[in-house]
mmCIF file of C-alpha atoms in Angstrom:
data_model
loop_
_atom_site.group_PDB
_atom_site.id
_atom_site.type_symbol
_atom_site.label_atom_id
_atom_site.label_comp_id
_atom_site.label_asym_id
_atom_site.label_seq_id
_atom_site.Cartn_x
_atom_site.Cartn_y
_atom_site.Cartn_z
ATOM 1 C CA MET A 221 106.957 114.988 87.819
ATOM 2 C CA ASP A 222 106.280 112.541 89.837
ATOM 3 C CA ASP A 223 103.396 109.914 90.190
ATOM 4 C CA VAL A 224 102.621 110.853 93.690
ATOM 5 C CA ILE A 225 104.217 113.170 96.480
ATOM 6 C CA ILE A 226 103.495 111.369 99.710
ATOM 7 C CA ILE A 227 103.417 114.235 102.794
ATOM 8 C CA GLY A 228 104.801 112.868 105.956
ATOM 9 C CA GLY A 229 106.933 109.718 106.132
ATOM 10 C CA SER A 230 105.775 107.725 109.501
ATOM 11 C CA PHE A 231 103.854 104.570 109.064
ATOM 12 C CA ALA A 232 101.065 105.440 107.078
ATOM 13 C CA GLY A 233 103.386 107.232 104.372
ATOM 14 C CA LEU A 234 106.193 104.720 104.617
ATOM 15 C CA ALA A 235 103.424 102.412 104.200
ATOM 16 C CA ALA A 236 101.987 103.819 101.135
ATOM 17 C CA ALA A 237 105.329 104.219 99.379
ATOM 18 C CA LEU A 238 106.118 100.866 99.490
ATOM 19 C CA GLN A 239 102.518 99.724 97.690
ATOM 20 C CA LEU A 240 103.373 102.477 95.177
ATOM 21 C CA GLY A 241 107.269 101.673 94.868
ATOM 22 C CA ARG A 242 106.443 97.527 93.948
ATOM 23 C CA ALA A 243 104.036 99.270 91.430
ATOM 24 C CA ARG A 244 106.790 100.840 89.805
ATOM 25 C CA ARG A 245 105.219 104.308 90.007
ATOM 26 C CA LYS A 246 107.728 107.489 90.892
ATOM 27 C CA VAL A 247 107.354 108.485 94.618
ATOM 28 C CA THR A 248 108.558 111.337 96.567
ATOM 29 C CA VAL A 249 108.316 111.190 100.099
ATOM 30 C CA LEU A 250 108.838 114.495 101.839
ATOM 31 C CA ASP A 251 109.283 114.009 106.366
ATOM 32 C CA THR A 252 110.475 116.053 108.865
ATOM 33 C CA GLY A 253 111.249 112.938 110.981
ATOM 34 C CA LEU A 254 108.966 113.959 114.050
ATOM 35 C CA PRO A 255 106.734 110.964 114.404
ATOM 36 C CA ARG A 256 104.021 111.128 116.601
ATOM 37 C CA ASN A 257 104.878 108.161 119.106
ATOM 38 C CA ARG A 258 108.717 109.274 119.419
ATOM 39 C CA PHE A 259 108.287 109.407 122.816
ATOM 40 C CA ALA A 260 107.194 105.737 123.198
ATOM 41 C CA GLY A 261 110.109 103.243 124.107
ATOM 42 C CA HIS A 262 108.548 100.487 122.253
ATOM 43 C CA SER A 263 105.797 99.761 119.836
ATOM 44 C CA HIS A 264 103.255 97.080 120.124
ATOM 45 C CA GLY A 265 100.608 95.651 117.825
ATOM 46 C CA LEU A 266 102.577 95.371 114.722
ATOM 47 C CA LEU A 267 102.841 92.295 113.026
ATOM 48 C CA GLY A 268 106.486 91.145 112.916
ATOM 49 C CA HIS A 269 107.589 94.097 115.273
ATOM 50 C CA ASP A 270 105.982 93.705 118.358
ATOM 51 C CA HIS A 271 107.829 94.935 120.883
ATOM 52 C CA LYS A 272 110.497 97.162 118.958
ATOM 53 C CA PRO A 273 111.304 101.143 119.363
ATOM 54 C CA PRO A 274 109.090 102.632 117.205
ATOM 55 C CA LEU A 275 112.016 104.625 115.792
ATOM 56 C CA ASP A 276 114.098 101.342 114.776
ATOM 57 C CA ILE A 277 111.116 100.298 112.980
ATOM 58 C CA LEU A 278 110.919 103.157 110.520
ATOM 59 C CA ALA A 279 114.610 103.502 110.266
ATOM 60 C CA GLU A 280 114.150 99.677 109.005
ATOM 61 C CA ALA A 281 111.459 100.586 106.589
ATOM 62 C CA ARG A 282 113.074 103.225 105.311
ATOM 63 C CA GLN A 283 116.446 100.796 104.564
ATOM 64 C CA GLN A 284 114.149 98.695 102.873
ATOM 65 C CA LEU A 285 112.468 100.979 100.729
ATOM 66 C CA ALA A 286 115.989 102.061 99.202
ATOM 67 C CA ARG A 287 115.980 98.636 96.996
ATOM 68 C CA TYR A 288 113.264 100.515 95.051
ATOM 69 C CA PRO A 289 114.455 102.927 92.622
ATOM 70 C CA THR A 290 111.587 104.763 91.856
ATOM 71 C CA ILE A 291 110.513 106.028 95.833
ATOM 72 C CA GLY A 292 112.749 109.300 97.222
ATOM 73 C CA LEU A 293 112.687 109.960 100.733
ATOM 74 C CA VAL A 294 113.164 113.451 101.416
ATOM 75 C CA ASN A 295 114.057 115.248 104.532
ATOM 76 C CA ALA A 296 112.063 118.440 104.117
ATOM 77 C CA ARG A 297 108.909 120.002 104.841
ATOM 78 C CA ALA A 298 106.142 121.171 102.439
ATOM 79 C CA ASP A 299 104.814 124.535 102.806
ATOM 80 C CA SER A 300 101.970 124.744 100.430
ATOM 81 C CA VAL A 301 100.327 122.821 97.992
ATOM 82 C CA SER A 302 98.686 124.033 94.869
ATOM 83 C CA GLY A 303 96.944 122.498 91.538
ATOM 84 C CA ALA A 304 94.483 120.079 91.141
ATOM 85 C CA ILE A 305 94.289 116.042 90.136
ATOM 86 C CA ASP A 306 96.840 114.837 87.531
ATOM 87 C CA ASP A 307 99.009 118.629 88.086
ATOM 88 C CA PHE A 308 99.466 119.163 91.792
ATOM 89 C CA SER A 309 102.872 121.178 93.008
ATOM 90 C CA VAL A 310 104.312 121.347 96.402
ATOM 91 C CA LEU A 311 106.654 123.756 97.446
ATOM 92 C CA THR A 312 108.862 122.507 100.297
ATOM 93 C CA GLY A 313 110.379 124.242 103.269
ATOM 94 C CA ASP A 314 114.130 124.298 100.901
ATOM 95 C CA GLY A 315 112.330 126.585 98.261
ATOM 96 C CA GLU A 316 111.924 123.476 96.249
ATOM 97 C CA SER A 317 108.985 123.291 94.160
ATOM 98 C CA LEU A 318 107.781 119.501 92.969
ATOM 99 C CA GLY A 319 105.139 118.078 90.938
ATOM 100 C CA ALA A 320 102.804 115.327 91.042
ATOM 101 C CA ARG A 321 99.557 113.930 89.728
ATOM 102 C CA ARG A 322 98.629 112.468 93.291
ATOM 103 C CA LEU A 323 99.022 113.135 97.057
ATOM 104 C CA ILE A 324 99.196 111.726 99.971
ATOM 105 C CA LEU A 325 98.402 113.278 103.219
ATOM 106 C CA SER A 326 100.143 111.670 105.810
ATOM 107 C CA TYR A 327 101.976 114.145 108.180
ATOM 108 C CA GLY A 328 99.337 112.788 111.492
ATOM 109 C CA VAL A 329 99.057 115.332 114.178
ATOM 110 C CA ALA A 330 100.660 116.315 117.694
ATOM 111 C CA ASP A 331 99.514 115.853 121.220
ATOM 112 C CA GLN A 332 98.476 118.820 122.861
ATOM 113 C CA MET A 333 100.094 118.178 126.139
ATOM 114 C CA PRO A 334 98.204 119.671 129.032
ATOM 115 C CA ASP A 335 99.745 122.677 131.533
ATOM 116 C CA VAL A 336 100.111 120.096 134.394
ATOM 117 C CA PRO A 337 103.731 119.349 135.418
ATOM 118 C CA GLY A 338 105.015 116.026 135.207
ATOM 119 C CA PHE A 339 102.372 115.208 132.260
ATOM 120 C CA ALA A 340 104.891 115.765 129.202
ATOM 121 C CA GLU A 341 108.002 114.095 130.675
ATOM 122 C CA SER A 342 105.646 111.032 131.441
ATOM 123 C CA TRP A 343 104.047 111.007 128.065
ATOM 124 C CA GLY A 344 104.573 108.464 126.330
ATOM 125 C CA THR A 345 106.252 105.869 129.056
ATOM 126 C CA SER A 346 103.401 105.615 131.844
ATOM 127 C CA ILE A 347 100.780 108.141 130.629
ATOM 128 C CA VAL A 348 99.648 106.491 127.184
ATOM 129 C CA PRO A 349 96.308 107.107 125.193
ATOM 130 C CA CYS A 350 96.255 103.230 123.874
ATOM 131 C CA PRO A 351 95.514 99.891 125.947
ATOM 132 C CA TYR A 352 95.787 97.955 122.503
ATOM 133 C CA CYS A 353 99.418 99.566 122.296
ATOM 134 C CA ASP A 354 100.475 99.494 126.012
ATOM 135 C CA GLY A 355 97.889 97.744 127.890
ATOM 136 C CA PHE A 356 99.167 94.597 127.749
ATOM 137 C CA GLU A 357 102.496 95.270 129.403
ATOM 138 C CA VAL A 358 100.885 96.816 132.405
ATOM 139 C CA ALA A 359 97.864 94.073 132.570
ATOM 140 C CA ASP A 360 96.432 93.198 136.421
ATOM 141 C CA GLN A 361 98.033 96.571 137.901
ATOM 142 C CA HIS A 362 96.441 99.932 138.832
ATOM 143 C CA TRP A 363 95.199 101.752 136.144
ATOM 144 C CA GLY A 364 94.256 105.529 136.314
ATOM 145 C CA LEU A 365 91.979 107.118 133.571
ATOM 146 C CA VAL A 366 91.744 111.020 133.230
ATOM 147 C CA TRP A 367 88.284 111.480 131.849
ATOM 148 C CA SER A 368 87.658 113.965 128.874
ATOM 149 C CA GLY A 369 84.228 113.490 128.412
ATOM 150 C CA PRO A 370 81.111 110.999 127.839
ATOM 151 C CA GLN A 371 83.627 108.885 125.242
ATOM 152 C CA SER A 372 85.716 108.064 128.482
ATOM 153 C CA HIS A 373 82.492 106.045 129.804
ATOM 154 C CA ASN A 374 83.626 103.488 127.081
ATOM 155 C CA TYR A 375 87.127 103.286 127.969
ATOM 156 C CA VAL A 376 86.435 102.218 131.054
ATOM 157 C CA ARG A 377 84.286 99.176 129.913
ATOM 158 C CA LEU A 378 87.538 98.190 126.921
ATOM 159 C CA TYR A 379 89.800 98.608 129.917
ATOM 160 C CA HIS A 380 87.990 95.400 131.900
ATOM 161 C CA ASP A 381 89.604 93.216 129.151
ATOM 162 C CA TRP A 382 93.080 94.362 130.839
ATOM 163 C CA THR A 383 92.723 94.893 134.662
ATOM 164 C CA GLU A 384 90.425 94.795 137.186
ATOM 165 C CA THR A 385 91.590 97.483 139.216
ATOM 166 C CA LEU A 386 90.889 101.187 137.699
ATOM 167 C CA THR A 387 90.596 105.063 139.163
ATOM 168 C CA VAL A 388 88.897 107.447 137.225
ATOM 169 C CA PHE A 389 89.748 111.067 137.423
ATOM 170 C CA THR A 390 87.408 113.443 136.851
ATOM 171 C CA ASP A 391 90.005 116.335 136.053
ATOM 172 C CA GLY A 392 87.339 119.066 136.669
ATOM 173 C CA HIS A 393 84.965 117.248 134.142
ATOM 174 C CA ASP A 394 80.806 116.880 135.055
ATOM 175 C CA ILE A 395 79.968 113.158 135.078
ATOM 176 C CA SER A 396 76.545 112.696 134.850
ATOM 177 C CA PRO A 397 74.603 110.734 137.690
ATOM 178 C CA ASP A 398 73.671 107.795 135.486
ATOM 179 C CA ILE A 399 77.527 107.196 134.587
ATOM 180 C CA ARG A 400 78.357 107.735 138.104
ATOM 181 C CA ALA A 401 75.857 104.850 138.938
ATOM 182 C CA ASP A 402 77.388 102.640 136.384
ATOM 183 C CA LEU A 403 81.034 103.290 137.685
ATOM 184 C CA ALA A 404 80.096 102.226 141.221
ATOM 185 C CA ARG A 405 78.241 99.429 140.130
ATOM 186 C CA ARG A 406 81.726 98.307 138.314
ATOM 187 C CA ASN A 407 83.622 99.077 141.667
ATOM 188 C CA ILE A 408 85.290 101.933 140.089
ATOM 189 C CA PRO A 409 86.615 104.896 142.371
ATOM 190 C CA VAL A 410 85.928 108.460 141.098
ATOM 191 C CA VAL A 411 88.549 111.067 142.294
ATOM 192 C CA ASP A 412 86.948 114.404 142.140
ATOM 193 C CA GLY A 413 88.897 117.558 141.414
ATOM 194 C CA ARG A 414 91.452 119.074 138.813
ATOM 195 C CA ILE A 415 94.832 117.237 138.561
ATOM 196 C CA ALA A 416 97.790 119.748 139.622
ATOM 197 C CA GLU A 417 100.842 117.436 139.428
ATOM 198 C CA ILE A 418 101.638 113.905 137.920
ATOM 199 C CA ALA A 419 104.687 113.062 140.456
ATOM 200 C CA HIS A 420 107.203 110.641 138.840
ATOM 201 C CA HIS A 421 110.739 109.344 138.434
ATOM 202 C CA ARG A 422 112.229 109.498 134.934
ATOM 203 C CA GLY A 423 108.835 109.248 133.405
ATOM 204 C CA TYR A 424 107.295 106.699 135.294
ATOM 205 C CA ILE A 425 104.123 107.717 137.603
ATOM 206 C CA THR A 426 104.186 107.472 141.276
ATOM 207 C CA THR A 427 101.104 109.565 142.287
ATOM 208 C CA VAL A 428 98.611 112.121 140.644
ATOM 209 C CA ASN A 429 98.471 114.933 142.917
ATOM 210 C CA LEU A 430 95.141 116.630 143.014
ATOM 211 C CA GLU A 431 94.706 120.598 143.923
ATOM 212 C CA SER A 432 92.738 119.464 146.903
ATOM 213 C CA GLY A 433 96.177 117.760 148.289
ATOM 214 C CA ARG A 434 94.502 114.382 147.573
ATOM 215 C CA ASN A 435 97.432 112.279 146.149
ATOM 216 C CA THR A 436 96.478 108.585 144.419
ATOM 217 C CA ALA A 437 98.957 106.125 143.650
ATOM 218 C CA VAL A 438 98.687 104.447 140.181
ATOM 219 C CA ASP A 439 101.085 102.474 137.845
ATOM 220 C CA ILE A 440 99.968 103.586 134.793
ATOM 221 C CA LEU A 441 97.473 106.509 132.825
ATOM 222 C CA PHE A 442 95.340 106.517 130.476
ATOM 223 C CA ALA A 443 94.738 110.132 128.700
ATOM 224 C CA HIS A 444 93.348 111.284 125.789
ATOM 225 C CA PRO A 445 95.062 115.060 125.229
ATOM 226 C CA ARG A 446 93.491 117.358 122.483
ATOM 227 C CA ASN A 447 95.360 116.709 119.104
ATOM 228 C CA LYS A 448 95.559 119.342 116.267
ATOM 229 C CA PRO A 449 96.795 118.045 112.560
ATOM 230 C CA SER A 450 101.338 118.427 112.330
ATOM 231 C CA ALA A 451 100.291 120.568 109.481
ATOM 232 C CA SER A 452 97.807 122.803 107.970
ATOM 233 C CA LEU A 453 97.568 121.852 104.267
ATOM 234 C CA HIS A 454 94.726 120.704 104.367
ATOM 235 C CA GLU A 455 92.908 124.115 105.366
ATOM 236 C CA SER A 456 94.531 125.611 102.319
ATOM 237 C CA LEU A 457 93.294 123.438 100.388
ATOM 238 C CA GLY A 458 89.780 122.926 102.011
ATOM 239 C CA LEU A 459 89.153 119.529 102.287
ATOM 240 C CA ALA A 460 86.601 118.324 104.355
ATOM 241 C CA THR A 461 87.039 117.394 107.857
ATOM 242 C CA VAL A 462 85.320 115.497 110.693
ATOM 243 C CA ASN A 463 85.032 116.502 114.230
ATOM 244 C CA THR A 464 86.072 114.239 116.979
ATOM 245 C CA PRO A 465 85.989 114.351 120.803
ATOM 246 C CA LEU A 466 89.513 114.960 120.556
ATOM 247 C CA GLY A 467 90.386 117.156 117.756
ATOM 248 C CA ILE A 468 89.158 117.009 113.776
ATOM 249 C CA ALA A 469 89.883 114.091 111.026
ATOM 250 C CA LEU A 470 89.901 114.492 107.636
ATOM 251 C CA LYS A 471 86.850 113.314 105.860
ATOM 252 C CA VAL A 472 88.200 110.140 103.428
ATOM 253 C CA ASP A 473 86.142 107.478 101.298
ATOM 254 C CA GLU A 474 86.503 103.380 101.507
ATOM 255 C CA ARG A 475 89.371 104.381 99.441
ATOM 256 C CA ARG A 476 91.010 107.050 101.426
ATOM 257 C CA GLU A 477 90.727 109.459 99.137
ATOM 258 C CA THR A 478 89.654 113.210 100.421
ATOM 259 C CA SER A 479 86.697 115.328 99.047
ATOM 260 C CA MET A 480 89.333 116.463 96.728
ATOM 261 C CA PRO A 481 89.918 114.714 93.564
ATOM 262 C CA GLY A 482 93.434 112.948 93.321
ATOM 263 C CA ILE A 483 94.079 113.609 97.305
ATOM 264 C CA TYR A 484 94.872 110.776 99.621
ATOM 265 C CA ALA A 485 95.069 110.641 103.316
ATOM 266 C CA ALA A 486 95.822 108.140 106.090
ATOM 267 C CA GLY A 487 97.613 107.595 109.102
ATOM 268 C CA ASP A 488 96.184 109.372 112.262
ATOM 269 C CA LEU A 489 94.995 112.601 110.177
ATOM 270 C CA ALA A 490 92.466 110.478 108.939
ATOM 271 C CA ASN A 491 91.753 108.176 111.189
ATOM 272 C CA PRO A 492 88.424 109.684 113.679
ATOM 273 C CA LEU A 493 88.885 106.255 116.301
ATOM 274 C CA MET A 494 91.787 104.720 118.501
ATOM 275 C CA PRO A 495 95.004 105.109 116.237
ATOM 276 C CA SER A 496 97.319 102.713 116.038
ATOM 277 C CA VAL A 497 100.749 101.985 114.280
ATOM 278 C CA THR A 498 98.542 98.780 112.846
ATOM 279 C CA THR A 499 95.771 101.095 111.356
ATOM 280 C CA ALA A 500 97.849 103.634 110.218
ATOM 281 C CA SER A 501 99.863 101.360 108.273
ATOM 282 C CA SER A 502 96.897 99.434 106.665
ATOM 283 C CA HIS A 503 95.417 102.819 105.814
ATOM 284 C CA GLY A 504 98.601 103.894 104.249
ATOM 285 C CA ALA A 505 98.859 100.990 101.972
ATOM 286 C CA MET A 506 95.106 101.042 101.041
ATOM 287 C CA ALA A 507 95.959 105.086 99.827
ATOM 288 C CA GLY A 508 98.816 103.617 97.961
ATOM 289 C CA ILE A 509 97.122 101.219 96.231
ATOM 290 C CA SER A 510 94.287 103.562 95.513
ATOM 291 C CA ALA A 511 96.288 105.941 94.365
ATOM 292 C CA GLN A 512 98.328 104.066 92.030
ATOM 293 C CA GLN A 513 95.034 102.386 90.933
ATOM 294 C CA SER A 514 93.270 105.755 89.813
ATOM 295 C CA MET A 515 96.227 106.589 87.431
ATOM 296 C CA LEU A 516 95.491 103.686 85.450
ATOM 297 C CA VAL A 517 94.690 103.613 81.573
#
C-alpha cells in the first residue's frame, strides 16, 4: 500500500509528490498527460522557469522526481475511488487496483470553449484568461475583454497596470447602467452584440467579428469561459464544493484537506480565484506536506 496516491500529475500534483518523496513517503502519481495549459506556448511567473514552455517544465520536473526511489509516475487514468482514511482504493483505467492511506486530487479542470469559430484555435495564443501569466508580454497593446458577468468589472480595474487601451465586448451579456457609466469614465469603449467569429492568422487575432457585421481589431483577447473538473471522482466521493462564476471548485481548508478526512486537493480543481502555475505549485506542495504530517505517529 502507498502512503499517498496523487491523481493528476501537472504542476500541483508533481509539487505534492516532490515534498512527499523528500519525506521518503511511498507515492504513486496517476496522470493522463493532458495539463490545462498545454495550449500555451510559454508559461510565465514561475520562479526559475519564467518564459519556458509548460510541457518542458513538466518534463524536467518528472526527470527530477526520478531521483526519489519512493515516487512512482504512472500514465493511467483513475476510474474510481473508494474506502476511507488509511484505506483508500483507486481503480485505474487499466483495471489495476491501488491502495493508499491518503489521496491528493489534482486532476484540474477543462475549459469549455464557446461555439465561436476561431476561439478554440486562438486559445492559449492570443485568447488568454490570466494577465499575470501573459500580460507583461502584451503590455501597452490593445486588449479586448469578453464580458462574462459582474466579476468582469474587477478585470477592467486589474488590467490598468498593463495597458491603457481596452475594449469590452458584451457578447450578449447585460451590463448595468452604473457599470457602463464607470467604463465610460475610464474611456473604455463597450461593443454590444454577440461575437460571431474570431478572425485570426495561425491563432493570432486580427479582429473580433460580431453577428451585426461589426469587426473590431485587438491585439489580445482576455476571456473566461466556464470550466468543469477534468474528472468526476469528487462527485462519487460526495466532496463539498464551492460555486464560482466560472464553475465549481473543491472546498478545502488551510491545509488543503477536503470535506472527507484523508483526501486533499490542489491546483485549479481547488482554486476558486485566478489560477496560475505558481499558485498550483504552492498549493500542491502544501497538500503534500499536509498529507505527510497527517500520517505522523
